[in-house]
Amino acid sequence: MTSSSDSSDSSGTTGTTGTPAPAAPKAAPKAAPKDPWDLPDVSGLVVGVLGGTGDQGRGLAYRLAKAGQKVILGSRAADRAREAAEEIGHGVEGADNAECARRSDIVIVAVPWDGHAKTLESLRDELAGKLVVDCVNPLGFDKQGAYALKPEEGSAAEQAAALLPDSRVAAAFHHLSAVLLQDTSLEEIDTDVMVLGEARADVELVQALAGRIPGMRGVFAGRLRNAHQVESLVANLISVNRRYKAHAGLRVTDI
């Protein structure tokens, strides 16, 4: 038979002197997972649109400005940007590309693919420290229709990241119909916006910006290394639109 002191030692509740052993520390409670739809307020940010006099740039500027965002259109020619801004209204301003980049918090790149690299190289200093959102689709066209091009860097977005080492680059707004964006009779644009980027905070800013436009929703779609297939999908949408006489967009299900 064991003594009472032996019994206490074996239970682990007291030490050899009869004093209680310290309780094991409790594990810290796990933090609740972040709600992926809990997005920041971007209403006070200034959005610049490089290539703002083109159809896609004008359409994005119109929709964002109509939603209450402060928008500056950028163009190689300031007078052309100011003229386009006046036509859009809703407080949109026009400026040359350099001024547009300097004055904006978020800069959307909506220039033609053949001018993409040259434009960004010329604005490296003005875009330093900015969140740059690339929506350029590298495409070619022949008698069979549109087809995807693959830049040496992998995608337009990755080219932007390589050319702008002091900027934060994301990719979004690739699949939007310029026709629908500019149609003033439409109150909503029924589509999702695929958003790619390296930093969650930057991605969420772009998601929130997309969500400012009625009917739109920004959806995280991976890191920049996945941008090529997102950019390339526009060639498929062009084929859809031609066959069905439509202005097709995308919806991601079950989220």
PDB file of C-alpha atoms in Angstrom:
ATOM      1  CA  MET A   1       0.000   0.000   0.000  1.00  0.00           C
ATOM      2  CA  THR A   2       1.271   3.489  -0.845  1.00  0.00           C
ATOM      3  CA  SER A   3       1.333   6.356   1.614  1.00  0.00           C
ATOM      4  CA  SER A   4      -0.856   9.456   1.190  1.00  0.00           C
ATOM      5  CA  SER A   5       2.161  11.534   0.144  1.00  0.00           C
ATOM      6  CA  ASP A   6       3.024   8.964  -2.526  1.00  0.00           C
ATOM      7  CA  SER A   7      -0.562   9.100  -3.767  1.00  0.00           C
ATOM      8  CA  SER A   8      -0.448  12.913  -3.981  1.00  0.00           C
ATOM      9  CA  ASP A   9       2.805  12.883  -5.945  1.00  0.00           C
ATOM     10  CA  SER A  10       1.434  10.423  -8.465  1.00  0.00           C
ATOM     11  CA  SER A  11      -1.675  12.555  -9.077  1.00  0.00           C
ATOM     12  CA  GLY A  12       0.410  15.628  -9.941  1.00  0.00           C
ATOM     13  CA  THR A  13      -1.761  17.965  -7.853  1.00  0.00           C
ATOM     14  CA  THR A  14       0.763  18.626  -5.075  1.00  0.00           C
ATOM     15  CA  GLY A  15       4.503  18.713  -4.748  1.00  0.00           C
ATOM     16  CA  THR A  16       6.619  16.796  -2.261  1.00  0.00           C
ATOM     17  CA  THR A  17       6.034  19.522   0.312  1.00  0.00           C
ATOM     18  CA  GLY A  18       2.263  19.295  -0.082  1.00  0.00           C
ATOM     19  CA  THR A  19       1.904  22.646  -1.934  1.00  0.00           C
ATOM     20  CA  PRO A  20      -0.265  22.703  -5.086  1.00  0.00           C
ATOM     21  CA  ALA A  21       1.617  22.484  -8.404  1.00  0.00           C
ATOM     22  CA  PRO A  22       1.166  25.454 -10.753  1.00  0.00           C
ATOM     23  CA  ALA A  23      -1.638  25.029 -13.281  1.00  0.00           C
ATOM     24  CA  ALA A  24      -0.647  24.591 -16.920  1.00  0.00           C
ATOM     25  CA  PRO A  25      -1.091  27.854 -18.865  1.00  0.00           C
ATOM     26  CA  LYS A  26      -4.209  28.019 -20.997  1.00  0.00           C
ATOM     27  CA  ALA A  27      -3.739  28.198 -24.743  1.00  0.00           C
ATOM     28  CA  ALA A  28      -4.518  31.616 -26.184  1.00  0.00           C
ATOM     29  CA  PRO A  29      -7.856  31.607 -28.009  1.00  0.00           C
ATOM     30  CA  LYS A  30      -7.552  31.580 -31.788  1.00  0.00           C
ATOM     31  CA  ALA A  31      -8.455  34.815 -33.518  1.00  0.00           C
ATOM     32  CA  ALA A  32     -11.588  34.626 -35.611  1.00  0.00           C
ATOM     33  CA  PRO A  33     -10.788  34.373 -39.328  1.00  0.00           C
ATOM     34  CA  LYS A  34     -11.051  37.658 -41.197  1.00  0.00           C
ATOM     35  CA  ASP A  35     -14.272  38.101 -43.120  1.00  0.00           C
ATOM     36  CA  PRO A  36     -13.150  38.243 -46.794  1.00  0.00           C
ATOM     37  CA  TRP A  37     -15.935  40.716 -47.534  1.00  0.00           C
ATOM     38  CA  ASP A  38     -14.866  43.111 -44.778  1.00  0.00           C
ATOM     39  CA  LEU A  39     -13.252  45.666 -47.096  1.00  0.00           C
ATOM     40  CA  PRO A  40     -11.759  49.107 -46.393  1.00  0.00           C
ATOM     41  CA  ASP A  41     -13.413  52.442 -47.053  1.00  0.00           C
ATOM     42  CA  VAL A  42     -11.893  53.866 -50.239  1.00  0.00           C
ATOM     43  CA  SER A  43     -14.365  56.685 -50.780  1.00  0.00           C
ATOM     44  CA  GLY A  44     -11.790  59.361 -49.903  1.00  0.00           C
ATOM     45  CA  LEU A  45      -9.068  58.150 -52.277  1.00  0.00           C
ATOM     46  CA  VAL A  46      -8.217  59.899 -55.530  1.00  0.00           C
ATOM     47  CA  VAL A  47      -8.213  57.546 -58.526  1.00  0.00           C
ATOM     48  CA  GLY A  48      -6.158  58.328 -61.605  1.00  0.00           C
ATOM     49  CA  VAL A  49      -6.801  56.651 -64.949  1.00  0.00           C
ATOM     50  CA  LEU A  50      -3.883  56.521 -67.367  1.00  0.00           C
ATOM     51  CA  GLY A  51      -5.220  56.103 -70.870  1.00  0.00           C
ATOM     52  CA  GLY A  52      -8.335  57.842 -69.660  1.00  0.00           C
ATOM     53  CA  THR A  53      -9.320  59.129 -73.090  1.00  0.00           C
ATOM     54  CA  GLY A  54      -9.698  55.579 -74.481  1.00  0.00           C
ATOM     55  CA  ASP A  55     -12.984  53.698 -74.275  1.00  0.00           C
ATOM     56  CA  GLN A  56     -12.050  51.524 -71.292  1.00  0.00           C
ATOM     57  CA  GLY A  57     -10.478  54.383 -69.362  1.00  0.00           C
ATOM     58  CA  ARG A  58     -13.391  56.740 -70.015  1.00  0.00           C
ATOM     59  CA  GLY A  59     -15.874  54.065 -68.983  1.00  0.00           C
ATOM     60  CA  LEU A  60     -14.111  53.302 -65.710  1.00  0.00           C
ATOM     61  CA  ALA A  61     -13.718  56.999 -64.960  1.00  0.00           C
ATOM     62  CA  TYR A  62     -17.409  57.613 -65.570  1.00  0.00           C
ATOM     63  CA  ARG A  63     -18.575  54.730 -63.371  1.00  0.00           C
ATOM     64  CA  LEU A  64     -16.243  55.524 -60.487  1.00  0.00           C
ATOM     65  CA  ALA A  65     -16.962  59.254 -60.583  1.00  0.00           C
ATOM     66  CA  LYS A  66     -20.709  58.630 -60.745  1.00  0.00           C
ATOM     67  CA  ALA A  67     -20.317  56.478 -57.617  1.00  0.00           C
ATOM     68  CA  GLY A  68     -18.739  59.445 -55.824  1.00  0.00           C
ATOM     69  CA  GLN A  69     -15.032  58.727 -56.326  1.00  0.00           C
ATOM     70  CA  LYS A  70     -12.653  61.602 -57.103  1.00  0.00           C
ATOM     71  CA  VAL A  71     -11.208  60.776 -60.542  1.00  0.00           C
ATOM     72  CA  ILE A  72      -8.429  62.323 -62.628  1.00  0.00           C
ATOM     73  CA  LEU A  73      -8.098  61.372 -66.287  1.00  0.00           C
ATOM     74  CA  GLY A  74      -4.572  61.083 -67.645  1.00  0.00           C
ATOM     75  CA  SER A  75      -3.452  61.388 -71.240  1.00  0.00           C
ATOM     76  CA  ARG A  76      -0.275  62.219 -73.132  1.00  0.00           C
ATOM     77  CA  ALA A  77      -2.022  65.474 -74.085  1.00  0.00           C
ATOM     78  CA  ALA A  78      -3.484  67.424 -71.165  1.00  0.00           C
ATOM     79  CA  ASP A  79      -5.954  69.303 -73.352  1.00  0.00           C
ATOM     80  CA  ARG A  80      -7.389  66.044 -74.683  1.00  0.00           C
ATOM     81  CA  ALA A  81      -7.734  64.743 -71.111  1.00  0.00           C
ATOM     82  CA  ARG A  82      -9.503  67.904 -69.985  1.00  0.00           C
ATOM     83  CA  GLU A  83     -11.898  67.715 -72.924  1.00  0.00           C
ATOM     84  CA  ALA A  84     -12.760  64.093 -72.135  1.00  0.00           C
ATOM     85  CA  ALA A  85     -13.184  64.896 -68.429  1.00  0.00           C
ATOM     86  CA  GLU A  86     -15.600  67.708 -69.244  1.00  0.00           C
ATOM     87  CA  GLU A  87     -17.669  65.343 -71.374  1.00  0.00           C
ATOM     88  CA  ILE A  88     -17.833  62.774 -68.565  1.00  0.00           C
ATOM     89  CA  GLY A  89     -18.758  65.309 -65.876  1.00  0.00           C
ATOM     90  CA  HIS A  90     -19.304  64.173 -62.252  1.00  0.00           C
ATOM     91  CA  GLY A  91     -16.319  66.227 -61.122  1.00  0.00           C
ATOM     92  CA  VAL A  92     -13.763  64.356 -63.245  1.00  0.00           C
ATOM     93  CA  GLU A  93     -10.582  66.337 -63.954  1.00  0.00           C
ATOM     94  CA  GLY A  94      -8.166  65.972 -66.854  1.00  0.00           C
ATOM     95  CA  ALA A  95      -4.369  66.255 -66.799  1.00  0.00           C
ATOM     96  CA  ASP A  96      -1.302  64.920 -68.540  1.00  0.00           C
ATOM     97  CA  ASN A  97      -0.171  61.462 -67.433  1.00  0.00           C
ATOM     98  CA  ALA A  98       2.543  62.726 -65.104  1.00  0.00           C
ATOM     99  CA  GLU A  99       0.250  65.084 -63.186  1.00  0.00           C
ATOM    100  CA  CYS A 100      -2.454  62.419 -63.056  1.00  0.00           C
ATOM    101  CA  ALA A 101       0.006  59.961 -61.490  1.00  0.00           C
ATOM    102  CA  ARG A 102       1.357  62.496 -58.985  1.00  0.00           C
ATOM    103  CA  ARG A 103      -2.065  63.592 -57.727  1.00  0.00           C
ATOM    104  CA  SER A 104      -3.642  60.142 -57.391  1.00  0.00           C
ATOM    105  CA  ASP A 105      -3.634  57.598 -54.573  1.00  0.00           C
ATOM    106  CA  ILE A 106      -4.568  54.684 -56.837  1.00  0.00           C
ATOM    107  CA  VAL A 107      -3.653  54.690 -60.523  1.00  0.00           C
ATOM    108  CA  ILE A 108      -5.453  52.483 -63.055  1.00  0.00           C
ATOM    109  CA  VAL A 109      -3.437  51.671 -66.183  1.00  0.00           C
ATOM    110  CA  ALA A 110      -5.795  51.452 -69.169  1.00  0.00           C
ATOM    111  CA  VAL A 111      -3.405  52.268 -72.004  1.00  0.00           C
ATOM    112  CA  PRO A 112      -3.124  50.231 -75.242  1.00  0.00           C
ATOM    113  CA  TRP A 113      -0.823  47.230 -74.948  1.00  0.00           C
ATOM    114  CA  ASP A 114       1.614  48.538 -77.533  1.00  0.00           C
ATOM    115  CA  GLY A 115       2.224  51.627 -75.400  1.00  0.00           C
ATOM    116  CA  HIS A 116       2.185  49.872 -72.023  1.00  0.00           C
ATOM    117  CA  ALA A 117       5.908  49.546 -71.318  1.00  0.00           C
ATOM    118  CA  LYS A 118       6.862  52.969 -72.673  1.00  0.00           C
ATOM    119  CA  THR A 119       4.154  54.737 -70.654  1.00  0.00           C
ATOM    120  CA  LEU A 120       5.099  53.066 -67.376  1.00  0.00           C
ATOM    121  CA  GLU A 121       8.832  53.582 -67.880  1.00  0.00           C
ATOM    122  CA  SER A 122       8.231  57.310 -68.376  1.00  0.00           C
ATOM    123  CA  LEU A 123       6.208  57.550 -65.144  1.00  0.00           C
ATOM    124  CA  ARG A 124       8.384  55.473 -62.807  1.00  0.00           C
ATOM    125  CA  ASP A 125       9.139  58.411 -60.495  1.00  0.00           C
ATOM    126  CA  GLU A 126       5.565  59.742 -60.417  1.00  0.00           C
ATOM    127  CA  LEU A 127       4.173  56.266 -59.655  1.00  0.00           C
ATOM    128  CA  ALA A 128       6.653  55.494 -56.856  1.00  0.00           C
ATOM    129  CA  GLY A 129       4.801  54.617 -53.656  1.00  0.00           C
ATOM    130  CA  LYS A 130       1.454  54.380 -55.462  1.00  0.00           C
ATOM    131  CA  LEU A 131      -0.914  51.448 -55.819  1.00  0.00           C
ATOM    132  CA  VAL A 132      -0.958  50.768 -59.565  1.00  0.00           C
ATOM    133  CA  VAL A 133      -3.833  48.683 -60.947  1.00  0.00           C
ATOM    134  CA  ASP A 134      -3.080  47.220 -64.365  1.00  0.00           C
ATOM    135  CA  CYS A 135      -6.074  46.306 -66.538  1.00  0.00           C
ATOM    136  CA  VAL A 136      -4.246  45.935 -69.848  1.00  0.00           C
ATOM    137  CA  ASN A 137      -4.876  42.835 -71.972  1.00  0.00           C
ATOM    138  CA  PRO A 138      -2.045  41.823 -74.326  1.00  0.00           C
ATOM    139  CA  LEU A 139      -3.959  40.613 -77.398  1.00  0.00           C
ATOM    140  CA  GLY A 140      -3.323  40.043 -81.062  1.00  0.00           C
ATOM    141  CA  PHE A 141      -5.888  39.891 -83.853  1.00  0.00           C
ATOM    142  CA  ASP A 142      -5.999  38.038 -87.143  1.00  0.00           C
ATOM    143  CA  LYS A 143      -8.643  36.596 -89.488  1.00  0.00           C
ATOM    144  CA  GLN A 144      -9.534  33.984 -86.858  1.00  0.00           C
ATOM    145  CA  GLY A 145     -10.210  36.616 -84.207  1.00  0.00           C
ATOM    146  CA  ALA A 146      -8.533  37.651 -80.991  1.00  0.00           C
ATOM    147  CA  TYR A 147      -5.748  35.641 -79.376  1.00  0.00           C
ATOM    148  CA  ALA A 148      -3.617  36.096 -76.272  1.00  0.00           C
ATOM    149  CA  LEU A 149      -0.043  37.324 -76.364  1.00  0.00           C
ATOM    150  CA  LYS A 150       2.411  36.365 -73.613  1.00  0.00           C
ATOM    151  CA  PRO A 151       4.861  39.097 -72.612  1.00  0.00           C
ATOM    152  CA  GLU A 152       8.400  38.139 -71.702  1.00  0.00           C
ATOM    153  CA  GLU A 153       7.617  38.889 -68.029  1.00  0.00           C
ATOM    154  CA  GLY A 154       4.573  36.582 -68.138  1.00  0.00           C
ATOM    155  CA  SER A 155       1.756  39.138 -68.251  1.00  0.00           C
ATOM    156  CA  ALA A 156       1.074  42.847 -68.539  1.00  0.00           C
ATOM    157  CA  ALA A 157       0.738  43.053 -64.751  1.00  0.00           C
ATOM    158  CA  GLU A 158       4.088  41.356 -64.197  1.00  0.00           C
ATOM    159  CA  GLN A 159       5.673  43.673 -66.743  1.00  0.00           C
ATOM    160  CA  ALA A 160       4.266  46.613 -64.775  1.00  0.00           C
ATOM    161  CA  ALA A 161       5.721  45.201 -61.547  1.00  0.00           C
ATOM    162  CA  ALA A 162       9.125  44.789 -63.197  1.00  0.00           C
ATOM    163  CA  LEU A 163       9.096  48.326 -64.591  1.00  0.00           C
ATOM    164  CA  LEU A 164       7.809  49.923 -61.367  1.00  0.00           C
ATOM    165  CA  PRO A 165       9.949  48.492 -58.546  1.00  0.00           C
ATOM    166  CA  ASP A 166       8.921  51.292 -56.155  1.00  0.00           C
ATOM    167  CA  SER A 167       5.177  50.862 -56.760  1.00  0.00           C
ATOM    168  CA  ARG A 168       2.681  48.278 -55.490  1.00  0.00           C
ATOM    169  CA  VAL A 169       1.118  46.575 -58.493  1.00  0.00           C
ATOM    170  CA  ALA A 170      -2.231  44.799 -58.654  1.00  0.00           C
ATOM    171  CA  ALA A 171      -4.288  43.626 -61.626  1.00  0.00           C
ATOM    172  CA  ALA A 172      -8.044  44.050 -62.137  1.00  0.00           C
ATOM    173  CA  PHE A 173     -10.870  45.349 -64.401  1.00  0.00           C
ATOM    174  CA  HIS A 174      -9.827  43.214 -67.398  1.00  0.00           C
ATOM    175  CA  HIS A 175     -13.200  41.750 -68.354  1.00  0.00           C
ATOM    176  CA  LEU A 176     -15.418  44.825 -68.383  1.00  0.00           C
ATOM    177  CA  SER A 177     -17.260  45.877 -71.514  1.00  0.00           C
ATOM    178  CA  ALA A 178     -16.330  49.433 -72.471  1.00  0.00           C
ATOM    179  CA  VAL A 179     -19.712  49.708 -74.186  1.00  0.00           C
ATOM    180  CA  LEU A 180     -21.590  48.921 -70.977  1.00  0.00           C
ATOM    181  CA  LEU A 181     -19.313  51.094 -68.852  1.00  0.00           C
ATOM    182  CA  GLN A 182     -20.090  54.127 -71.011  1.00  0.00           C
ATOM    183  CA  ASP A 183     -23.825  53.423 -71.387  1.00  0.00           C
ATOM    184  CA  THR A 184     -25.426  56.171 -69.304  1.00  0.00           C
ATOM    185  CA  SER A 185     -28.807  54.410 -69.422  1.00  0.00           C
ATOM    186  CA  LEU A 186     -27.479  51.534 -67.291  1.00  0.00           C
ATOM    187  CA  GLU A 187     -27.528  52.052 -63.544  1.00  0.00           C
ATOM    188  CA  GLU A 188     -25.669  48.795 -62.757  1.00  0.00           C
ATOM    189  CA  ILE A 189     -22.955  46.668 -64.361  1.00  0.00           C
ATOM    190  CA  ASP A 190     -23.705  43.009 -63.608  1.00  0.00           C
ATOM    191  CA  THR A 191     -20.239  41.459 -63.277  1.00  0.00           C
ATOM    192  CA  ASP A 192     -17.472  40.330 -60.974  1.00  0.00           C
ATOM    193  CA  VAL A 193     -13.970  41.813 -61.135  1.00  0.00           C
ATOM    194  CA  MET A 194     -11.047  39.419 -60.737  1.00  0.00           C
ATOM    195  CA  VAL A 195      -8.374  41.074 -58.562  1.00  0.00           C
ATOM    196  CA  LEU A 196      -4.790  39.833 -58.322  1.00  0.00           C
ATOM    197  CA  GLY A 197      -1.915  41.092 -56.212  1.00  0.00           C
ATOM    198  CA  GLU A 198       0.885  40.301 -53.807  1.00  0.00           C
ATOM    199  CA  ALA A 199      -0.378  42.091 -50.682  1.00  0.00           C
ATOM    200  CA  ARG A 200      -3.791  41.369 -49.190  1.00  0.00           C
ATOM    201  CA  ALA A 201      -4.245  44.991 -48.135  1.00  0.00           C
ATOM    202  CA  ASP A 202      -3.715  46.202 -51.707  1.00  0.00           C
ATOM    203  CA  VAL A 203      -6.036  43.567 -53.151  1.00  0.00           C
ATOM    204  CA  GLU A 204      -8.750  44.572 -50.700  1.00  0.00           C
ATOM    205  CA  LEU A 205      -8.416  48.233 -51.674  1.00  0.00           C
ATOM    206  CA  VAL A 206      -9.018  47.285 -55.312  1.00  0.00           C
ATOM    207  CA  GLN A 207     -11.890  44.982 -54.370  1.00  0.00           C
ATOM    208  CA  ALA A 208     -13.471  47.830 -52.440  1.00  0.00           C
ATOM    209  CA  LEU A 209     -12.964  50.189 -55.371  1.00  0.00           C
ATOM    210  CA  ALA A 210     -14.706  47.753 -57.727  1.00  0.00           C
ATOM    211  CA  GLY A 211     -17.536  47.439 -55.240  1.00  0.00           C
ATOM    212  CA  ARG A 212     -18.175  51.174 -55.436  1.00  0.00           C
ATOM    213  CA  ILE A 213     -19.715  50.598 -58.863  1.00  0.00           C
ATOM    214  CA  PRO A 214     -23.310  49.313 -58.511  1.00  0.00           C
ATOM    215  CA  GLY A 215     -23.637  45.678 -59.599  1.00  0.00           C
ATOM    216  CA  MET A 216     -19.913  44.957 -59.395  1.00  0.00           C
ATOM    217  CA  ARG A 217     -18.018  42.843 -56.902  1.00  0.00           C
ATOM    218  CA  GLY A 218     -14.256  42.491 -56.538  1.00  0.00           C
ATOM    219  CA  VAL A 219     -13.066  38.891 -56.086  1.00  0.00           C
ATOM    220  CA  PHE A 220      -9.546  37.840 -55.068  1.00  0.00           C
ATOM    221  CA  ALA A 221      -8.113  35.666 -57.879  1.00  0.00           C
ATOM    222  CA  GLY A 222      -4.527  34.965 -56.836  1.00  0.00           C
ATOM    223  CA  ARG A 223      -1.081  36.499 -57.071  1.00  0.00           C
ATOM    224  CA  LEU A 224       0.363  38.328 -60.051  1.00  0.00           C
ATOM    225  CA  ARG A 225       1.889  35.136 -61.419  1.00  0.00           C
ATOM    226  CA  ASN A 226      -1.689  34.124 -62.290  1.00  0.00           C
ATOM    227  CA  ALA A 227      -2.415  37.304 -64.226  1.00  0.00           C
ATOM    228  CA  HIS A 228      -1.670  35.876 -67.674  1.00  0.00           C
ATOM    229  CA  GLN A 229      -4.695  33.586 -67.776  1.00  0.00           C
ATOM    230  CA  VAL A 230      -6.955  36.357 -66.463  1.00  0.00           C
ATOM    231  CA  GLU A 231      -5.713  38.755 -69.150  1.00  0.00           C
ATOM    232  CA  SER A 232      -5.961  36.023 -71.803  1.00  0.00           C
ATOM    233  CA  LEU A 233      -9.591  35.242 -70.996  1.00  0.00           C
ATOM    234  CA  VAL A 234     -10.560  38.477 -72.718  1.00  0.00           C
ATOM    235  CA  ALA A 235      -9.834  36.782 -76.058  1.00  0.00           C
ATOM    236  CA  ASN A 236     -12.487  34.189 -75.182  1.00  0.00           C
ATOM    237  CA  LEU A 237     -14.965  36.872 -74.157  1.00  0.00           C
ATOM    238  CA  ILE A 238     -14.450  38.648 -77.471  1.00  0.00           C
ATOM    239  CA  SER A 239     -15.361  35.389 -79.225  1.00  0.00           C
ATOM    240  CA  VAL A 240     -18.452  35.044 -77.020  1.00  0.00           C
ATOM    241  CA  ASN A 241     -19.522  38.598 -77.774  1.00  0.00           C
ATOM    242  CA  ARG A 242     -19.117  38.196 -81.517  1.00  0.00           C
ATOM    243  CA  ARG A 243     -21.076  34.959 -81.668  1.00  0.00           C
ATOM    244  CA  TYR A 244     -23.921  36.044 -79.397  1.00  0.00           C
ATOM    245  CA  LYS A 245     -23.968  39.792 -80.136  1.00  0.00           C
ATOM    246  CA  ALA A 246     -23.434  40.435 -76.430  1.00  0.00           C
ATOM    247  CA  HIS A 247     -21.233  42.315 -73.951  1.00  0.00           C
ATOM    248  CA  ALA A 248     -20.345  39.361 -71.749  1.00  0.00           C
ATOM    249  CA  GLY A 249     -18.806  39.613 -68.307  1.00  0.00           C
ATOM    250  CA  LEU A 250     -18.032  37.125 -65.525  1.00  0.00           C
ATOM    251  CA  ARG A 251     -19.699  35.922 -62.350  1.00  0.00           C
ATOM    252  CA  VAL A 252     -17.921  33.660 -59.839  1.00  0.00           C
ATOM    253  CA  THR A 253     -20.366  31.261 -58.194  1.00  0.00           C
ATOM    254  CA  ASP A 254     -20.649  29.929 -54.633  1.00  0.00           C
ATOM    255  CA  ILE A 255     -18.856  32.774 -52.840  1.00  0.00           C
TER     256      ILE A 255
END
